[in-house]
C-alpha positions as a printed Julia matrix, in Angstrom:
363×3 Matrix{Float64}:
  4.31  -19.36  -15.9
  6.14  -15.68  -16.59
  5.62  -13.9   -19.82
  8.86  -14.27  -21.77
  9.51  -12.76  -25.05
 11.68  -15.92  -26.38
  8.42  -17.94  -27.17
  6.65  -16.08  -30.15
  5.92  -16.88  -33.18
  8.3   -16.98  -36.76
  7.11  -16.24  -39.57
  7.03  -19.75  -41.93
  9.79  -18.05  -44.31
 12.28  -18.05  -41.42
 14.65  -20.87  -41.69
 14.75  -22.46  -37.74
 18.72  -21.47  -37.56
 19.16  -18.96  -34.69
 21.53  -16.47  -34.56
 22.67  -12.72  -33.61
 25.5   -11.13  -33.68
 25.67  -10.31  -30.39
 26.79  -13.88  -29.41
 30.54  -12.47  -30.73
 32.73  -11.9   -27.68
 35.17   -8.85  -28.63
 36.29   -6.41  -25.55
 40.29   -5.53  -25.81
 41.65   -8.87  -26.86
 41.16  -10.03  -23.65
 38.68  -12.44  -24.9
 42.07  -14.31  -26.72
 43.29  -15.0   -23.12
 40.72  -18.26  -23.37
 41.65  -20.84  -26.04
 38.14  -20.86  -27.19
 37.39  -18.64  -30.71
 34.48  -16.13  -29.37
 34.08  -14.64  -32.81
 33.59  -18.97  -34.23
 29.96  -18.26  -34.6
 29.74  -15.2   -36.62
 32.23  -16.54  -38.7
 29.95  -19.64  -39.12
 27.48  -17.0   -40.02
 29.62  -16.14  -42.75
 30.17  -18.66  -44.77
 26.53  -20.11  -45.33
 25.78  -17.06  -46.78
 28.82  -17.79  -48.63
 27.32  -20.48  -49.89
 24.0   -19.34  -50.27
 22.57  -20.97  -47.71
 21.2   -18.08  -45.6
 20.69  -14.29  -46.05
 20.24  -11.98  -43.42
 16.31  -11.78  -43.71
 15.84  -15.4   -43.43
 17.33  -16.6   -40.02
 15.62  -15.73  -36.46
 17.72  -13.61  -34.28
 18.11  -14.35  -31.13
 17.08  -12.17  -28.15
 18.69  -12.07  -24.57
 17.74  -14.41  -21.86
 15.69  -12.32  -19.67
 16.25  -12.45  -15.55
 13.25  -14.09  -15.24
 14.03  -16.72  -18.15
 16.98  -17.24  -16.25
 14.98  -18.06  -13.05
 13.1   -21.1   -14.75
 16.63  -23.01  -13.52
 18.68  -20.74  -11.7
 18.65  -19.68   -8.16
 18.87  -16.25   -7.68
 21.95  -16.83   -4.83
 23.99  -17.92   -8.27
 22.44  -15.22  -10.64
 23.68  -12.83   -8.18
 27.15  -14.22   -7.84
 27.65  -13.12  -11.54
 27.6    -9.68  -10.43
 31.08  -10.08   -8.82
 33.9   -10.29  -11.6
 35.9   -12.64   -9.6
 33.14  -14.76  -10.23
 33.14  -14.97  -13.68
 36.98  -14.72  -14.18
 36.68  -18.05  -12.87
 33.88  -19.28  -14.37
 34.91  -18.11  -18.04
 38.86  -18.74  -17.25
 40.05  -15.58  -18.33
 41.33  -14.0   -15.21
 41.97  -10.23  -16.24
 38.23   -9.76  -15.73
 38.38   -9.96  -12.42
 40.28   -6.57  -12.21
 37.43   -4.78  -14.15
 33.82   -3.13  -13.28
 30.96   -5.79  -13.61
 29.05   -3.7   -15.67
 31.66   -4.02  -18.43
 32.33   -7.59  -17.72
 27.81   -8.12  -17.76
 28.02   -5.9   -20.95
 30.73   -7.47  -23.06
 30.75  -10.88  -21.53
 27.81  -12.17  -20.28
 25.3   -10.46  -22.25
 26.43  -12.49  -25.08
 26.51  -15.37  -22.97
 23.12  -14.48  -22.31
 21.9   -13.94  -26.0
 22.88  -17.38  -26.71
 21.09  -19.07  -24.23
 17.94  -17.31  -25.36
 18.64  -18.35  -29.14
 18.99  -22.19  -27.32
 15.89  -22.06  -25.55
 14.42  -20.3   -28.77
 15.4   -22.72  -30.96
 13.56  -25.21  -28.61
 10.43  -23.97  -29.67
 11.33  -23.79  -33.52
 12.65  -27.8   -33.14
  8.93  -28.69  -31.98
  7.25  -26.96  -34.87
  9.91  -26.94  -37.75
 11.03  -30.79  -36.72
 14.36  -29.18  -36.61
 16.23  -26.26  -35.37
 20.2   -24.98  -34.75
 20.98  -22.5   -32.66
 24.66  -21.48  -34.0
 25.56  -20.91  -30.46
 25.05  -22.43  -27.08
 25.61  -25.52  -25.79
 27.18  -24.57  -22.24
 27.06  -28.19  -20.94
 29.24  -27.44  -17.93
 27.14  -25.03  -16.12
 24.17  -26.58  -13.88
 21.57  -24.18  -11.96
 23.89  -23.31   -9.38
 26.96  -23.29  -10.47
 28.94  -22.19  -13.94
 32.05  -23.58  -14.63
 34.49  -24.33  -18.21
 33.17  -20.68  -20.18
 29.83  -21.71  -19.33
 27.6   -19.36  -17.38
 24.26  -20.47  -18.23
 22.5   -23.75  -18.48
 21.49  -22.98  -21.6
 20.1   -26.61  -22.48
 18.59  -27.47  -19.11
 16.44  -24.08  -19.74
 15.32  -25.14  -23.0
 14.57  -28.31  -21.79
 12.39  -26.88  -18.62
 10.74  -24.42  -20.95
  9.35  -26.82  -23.6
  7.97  -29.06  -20.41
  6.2   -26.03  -18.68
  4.75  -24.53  -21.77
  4.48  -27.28  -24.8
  1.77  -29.66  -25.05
  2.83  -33.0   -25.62
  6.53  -32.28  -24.86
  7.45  -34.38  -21.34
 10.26  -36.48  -22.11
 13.48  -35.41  -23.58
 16.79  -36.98  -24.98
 20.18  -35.51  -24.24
 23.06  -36.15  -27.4
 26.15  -34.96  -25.41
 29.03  -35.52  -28.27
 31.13  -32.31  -27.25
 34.81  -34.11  -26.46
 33.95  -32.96  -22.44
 32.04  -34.78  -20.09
 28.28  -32.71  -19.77
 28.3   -32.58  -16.08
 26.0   -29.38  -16.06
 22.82  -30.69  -17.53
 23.39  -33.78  -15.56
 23.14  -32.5   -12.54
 20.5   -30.9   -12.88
 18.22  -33.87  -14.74
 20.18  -36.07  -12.12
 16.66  -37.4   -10.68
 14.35  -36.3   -13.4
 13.07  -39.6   -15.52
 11.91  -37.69  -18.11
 15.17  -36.83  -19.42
 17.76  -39.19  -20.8
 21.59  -38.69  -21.27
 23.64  -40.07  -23.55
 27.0   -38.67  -23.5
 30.41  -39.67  -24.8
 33.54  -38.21  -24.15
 37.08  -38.08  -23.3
 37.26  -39.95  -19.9
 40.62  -38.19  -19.07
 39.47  -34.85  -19.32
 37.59  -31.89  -17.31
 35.02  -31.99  -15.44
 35.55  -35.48  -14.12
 32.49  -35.36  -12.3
 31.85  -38.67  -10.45
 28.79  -37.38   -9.05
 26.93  -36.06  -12.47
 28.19  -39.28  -14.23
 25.16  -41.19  -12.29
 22.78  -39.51  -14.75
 24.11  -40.72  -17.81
 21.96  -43.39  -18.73
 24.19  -44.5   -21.63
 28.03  -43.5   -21.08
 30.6   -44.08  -23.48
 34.16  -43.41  -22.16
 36.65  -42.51  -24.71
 40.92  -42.81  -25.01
 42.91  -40.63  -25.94
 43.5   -39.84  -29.56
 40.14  -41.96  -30.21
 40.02  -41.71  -34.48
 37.04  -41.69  -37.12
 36.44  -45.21  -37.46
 36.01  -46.68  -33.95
 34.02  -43.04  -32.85
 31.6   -42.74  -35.79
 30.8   -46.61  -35.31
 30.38  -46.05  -31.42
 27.96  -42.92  -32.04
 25.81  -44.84  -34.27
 25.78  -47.49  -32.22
 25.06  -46.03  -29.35
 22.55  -43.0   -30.88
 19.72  -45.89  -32.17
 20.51  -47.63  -29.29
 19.52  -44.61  -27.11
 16.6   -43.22  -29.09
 15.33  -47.46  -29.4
 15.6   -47.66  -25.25
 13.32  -44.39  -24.82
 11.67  -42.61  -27.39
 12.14  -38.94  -26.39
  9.56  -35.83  -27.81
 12.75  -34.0   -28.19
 16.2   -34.67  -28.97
 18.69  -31.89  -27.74
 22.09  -32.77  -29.75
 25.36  -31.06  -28.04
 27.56  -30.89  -31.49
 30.67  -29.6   -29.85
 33.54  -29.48  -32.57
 36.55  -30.16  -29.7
 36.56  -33.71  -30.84
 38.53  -32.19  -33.93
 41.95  -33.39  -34.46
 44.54  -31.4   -33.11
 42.48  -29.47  -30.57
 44.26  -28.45  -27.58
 41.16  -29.65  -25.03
 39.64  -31.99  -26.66
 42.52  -34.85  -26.84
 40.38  -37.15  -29.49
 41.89  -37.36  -33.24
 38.44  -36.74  -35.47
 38.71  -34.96  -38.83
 36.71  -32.68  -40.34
 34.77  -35.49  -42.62
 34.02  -37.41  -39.26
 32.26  -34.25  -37.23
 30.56  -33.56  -40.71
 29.39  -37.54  -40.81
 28.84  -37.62  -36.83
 26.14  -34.99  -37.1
 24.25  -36.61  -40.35
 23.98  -39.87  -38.25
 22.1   -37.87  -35.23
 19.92  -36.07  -37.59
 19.24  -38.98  -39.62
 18.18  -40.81  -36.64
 15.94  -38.53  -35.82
 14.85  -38.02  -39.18
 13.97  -41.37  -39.39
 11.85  -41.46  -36.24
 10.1   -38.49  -36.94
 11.82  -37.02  -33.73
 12.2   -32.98  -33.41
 15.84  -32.45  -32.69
 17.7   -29.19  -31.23
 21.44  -28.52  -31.94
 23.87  -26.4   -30.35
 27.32  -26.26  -30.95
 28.95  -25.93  -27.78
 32.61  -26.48  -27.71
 36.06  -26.28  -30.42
 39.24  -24.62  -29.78
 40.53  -24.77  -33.27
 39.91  -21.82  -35.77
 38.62  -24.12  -38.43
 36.05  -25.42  -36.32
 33.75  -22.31  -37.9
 34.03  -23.68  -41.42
 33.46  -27.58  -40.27
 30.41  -26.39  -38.37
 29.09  -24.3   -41.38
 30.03  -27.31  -43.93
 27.88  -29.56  -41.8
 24.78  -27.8   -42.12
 25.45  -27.83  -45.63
 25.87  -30.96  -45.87
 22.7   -31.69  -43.33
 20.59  -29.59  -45.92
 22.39  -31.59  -49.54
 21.48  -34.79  -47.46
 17.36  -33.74  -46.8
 17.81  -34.01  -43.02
 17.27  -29.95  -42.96
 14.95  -27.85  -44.84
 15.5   -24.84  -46.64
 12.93  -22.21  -48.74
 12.92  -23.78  -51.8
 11.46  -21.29  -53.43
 14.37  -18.53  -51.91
 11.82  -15.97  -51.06
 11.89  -14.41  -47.62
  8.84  -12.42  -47.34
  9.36   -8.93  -45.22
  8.22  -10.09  -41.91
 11.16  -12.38  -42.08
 13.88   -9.64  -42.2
 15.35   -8.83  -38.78
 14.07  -12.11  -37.61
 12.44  -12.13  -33.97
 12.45   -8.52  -33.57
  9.6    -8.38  -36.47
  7.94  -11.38  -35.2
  4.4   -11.64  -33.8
  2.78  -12.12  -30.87
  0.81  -15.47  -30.51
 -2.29  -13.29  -29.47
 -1.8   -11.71  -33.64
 -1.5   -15.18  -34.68
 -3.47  -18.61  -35.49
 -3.9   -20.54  -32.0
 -1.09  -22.56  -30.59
 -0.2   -24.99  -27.87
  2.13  -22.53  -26.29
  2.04  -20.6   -23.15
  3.75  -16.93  -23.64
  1.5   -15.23  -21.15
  1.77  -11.65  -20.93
  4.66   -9.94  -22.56
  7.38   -8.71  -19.68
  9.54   -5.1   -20.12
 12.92   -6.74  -21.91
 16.26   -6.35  -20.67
């Protein structure tokens, strides 16, 4: 196992919400070019410390995806191919890049890209000791380990996934919530023969990817119409979510909240309103609450700009409910500022069940 610097330890007064505002895509407005908001998760950011939900000191921040993080799932044929901006003009669907030097387009692109997927596979960790975790970014269900595809370069989830089974004890099977409005054909291929990973996914059926082939590893599939609306969804994701974590129970649950199911949004094609995403993602964590169940959330996709706030009111409403925990005292002691830069080393810290080995040069 590689020495990574995305598995140490947080201090106890971080909350397990993983951020850094890095993850913001800004770089000549070409980043508008894509329908997607690449500032939505600073501005989610923004207003739980509106609310008082957060402070700068007590979050973790998350730290790039090193090359040979990366390599855990990726070939190195397909981390390579990212060095050509043709490659990820298509991949990202913003074509302009393709006319500029890849160092710019690595810088201002996919360094963020790659920021996030550390936070996910960060917040993996937190999920197993916290018994909960959000990493405010992430959730690039479309990419696989050898190919990227719909703004998503990295496999962000399949790497979190790999990670906790190479270096957790007692973490071997895993449960994929897929409830972006978009078919997760990237994780699927790559769990496609594993058993130890289930997929539950529901989405549009008349929308991108379409992938025949990845569909054979959803072992629960719920095909939506268009324009589906609060009542019928909300009663199929219950229905389906305790059905899912009754048929297998998982030592993680990896919940895909993407926000494109929101009314209105130009991808997504379903009809949901704010209240519904809000409700959709207390019925996953209270499922997992109730089973005692760590759980991971990213939020993966929404093309609207109110997506931030609906995001942001969830996890408000996640912590009102009890499903989330908070400092309830509102400290953050000094160790906590800066998050993971000031965080130590397992070898400075009680014995755990992890594996970091030794600690690797950083990119």
């Amino acid at each position: 196992i590689h020495g990574t610097q995305l598995y140490l330890e947080v201090p106890s007064s971080c909350l397990p919400i993983v951020y850094s505002p890095v993850y913001n895509i800004t770089f000549m407005g070409l980043e508008k070019l894509h329908p997607f908001d690449s500032g939505k998760w600073g501005k989610v950011i923004h207003f739980l410390k509106e609310e008082k939900l957060i402070s700068d000191g007590s979050i973790v921040e998350a730290r790039e995806a090193a090359e040979e993080d990366l390599l855990v799932v990726h070939t190195k044929r397909y981390l390579n191919r990212l060095k050509w901006s043709l490659v990820v003009a298509s991949i990202t669907e913003i074509p302009p890049l393709l006319f500029l030097p890849n160092f710019l387009v690595q810088r201002r692109v996919l360094r963020p890209l790659r920021t996030q997927t550390g936070g996910t596979i960060m917040a993996g960790k937190l999920a197993v000791d916290r018994g909960w975790a959000i990493n405010v970014g992430g959730g690039f269900h479309h990419c696989s380990s050898d190919k990227g595809g719909g703004f998503c370069a990295y496999a962000d989830i399949t790497l979190a996934i790999k990670f906790l089974f190479e270096r957790v004890e007692g973490i071997s099977r895993a449960t994929i919530i897929d409830l972006d409005a978009h078919q997760g054909n990237g994780h699927e291929r790559d769990f496609l023969d594993d058993r130890r990973v289930f997929i539950m996914d529901v989405y549009n059926r008349y929308i991108y990817p379409g992938d025949g082939y990845a569909k054979r590893a959803i072992k629960r599939k719920v095909e939506l119409d268009w324009g589906t609306e609060d009542d019928e969804y909300l009663g199929k994701v219950e229905l389906h979510t305790e059905g899912a974590l009754n048929e297998v129970r998982p030592d993680i649950i990896v919940y895909n909240a993407g926000t494109d199911i929101l009314d209105g949004d130009p991808l997504g094609g379903l009809a949901i309103s704010p209240q519904g995403i809000v409700k959709r993602d207390e019925i996953v964590f209270r499922a997992a609450r109730r089973r005692g169940i760590p759980i991971l959330m990213v939020t993966s996709g929404g093309y609207q700009k109110r997506t931030a706030r609906i995001i942001a009111d969830s996890i408000i409403n996640l912590r009102r409910q009890g499903l989330i925990g908070g400092n309830e005292d509102g400290e953050v002691t000094e160790e906590c500022v800066g998050g993971v830069s000031l965080m130590m080393s397992s070898s400075d810290s009680s014995p755990s069940s992890v594996s970091t080995g030794p600690a690797p040069n950083t990119i």
